[in-house]
Amino acid sequence: MSDRDVFLPVGAQPTLGDLVEQAVTAEDLGYDRVWFPEGWGRDVVTPIATAAERTERIGLGTSIANVYSRSPTLLGQTAATLQEASDDRFRLGVGPSGPIVVENWHGEDFGNPLRRTRETIEIVRQVLSGEPVSYDGEYFTLEGFRLRFDPPETQVPIDAAALGPKAVELAGRFADGWHAVNYTRDGVTPRLEDLERGVELGERDPDEVRVTLSVCCCTLEDGDRARELVAQHIAFYIGGMGEFYRDNLVRQGYEDVANEIYDAWQDGDHGHATALVGDELIDQMGAAGTPSEAREQLSQFTDLEGVDAVNVSFPRGADPEEILETMRAVAP
């Protein structure tokens, strides 16, 4: 049985206080870790630092800090500081995001995201060692930086988000874990083979590379409303967040419906895109319905071989009460 984590929608909550209260609730409900994203809402560091002060046991992590919006050195400084603030409960998740975010929002050239992710992980590890940073890479040539405080006594694990085969292989080779996002229940298994190949190339201990699978969950007494919210969420990511999520679904055997959802969303017909998701895809990518239905569906993810933690996430259209209702219904 895998661990049960929770993914909080940083930008969607009315106040920072609401968000931190959800982290406190997650700890009270027995979740193992709470992950905070960073997109176009609040930054990721402030909520984690605030939650670290309000909680005692639950793990805290970034899912995902992208490797273009902060320099690797700053990410290392941030990881060291949050490890101190949380009394060694922090885990750093990084990833390249996509060109829509990187180029349109941050004004950076997307370039070679795999290489940049690798270099970021390697530099962050140097920073966290407390030794002087010396690095000569394709993207970064650094010399002379060193933390001016004692590095964390407990190593900060670094996870990488990845979609395609080579990216997942990279996570296995260089990171301490892989974040699998927008995968079907059946589609994650072939990528685990890519992860294992990366572990072998990096001569890593496979038991030390952690797999965290995100599952969009919504459990309401109105089961139809819950399933509609999850369908909307899936349609948004497949159709509205660039081509990466669409292409990832194609690789998992859903070429026709992935392209249809994408085309409908791009044409502005969001209702049709949502309707195209269908029951099969909802059940393959999420856990939605009444509380008993959703718990049964979620168990099919938590029992997957090779998955160390299931990350309970919430549809983007869910309001704070629906998020809390779901969090309570599928708690460990």
Tab-separated table of C-alpha atoms in Angstrom, residues 216 225 260:
chain	number	residue	atom	x	y	z
A	216	CYS	CA	-7.348	13.968	-9.579
A	225	ARG	CA	-21.099	16.853	-10.013
A	260	GLU	CA	-10.333	15.542	-30.265
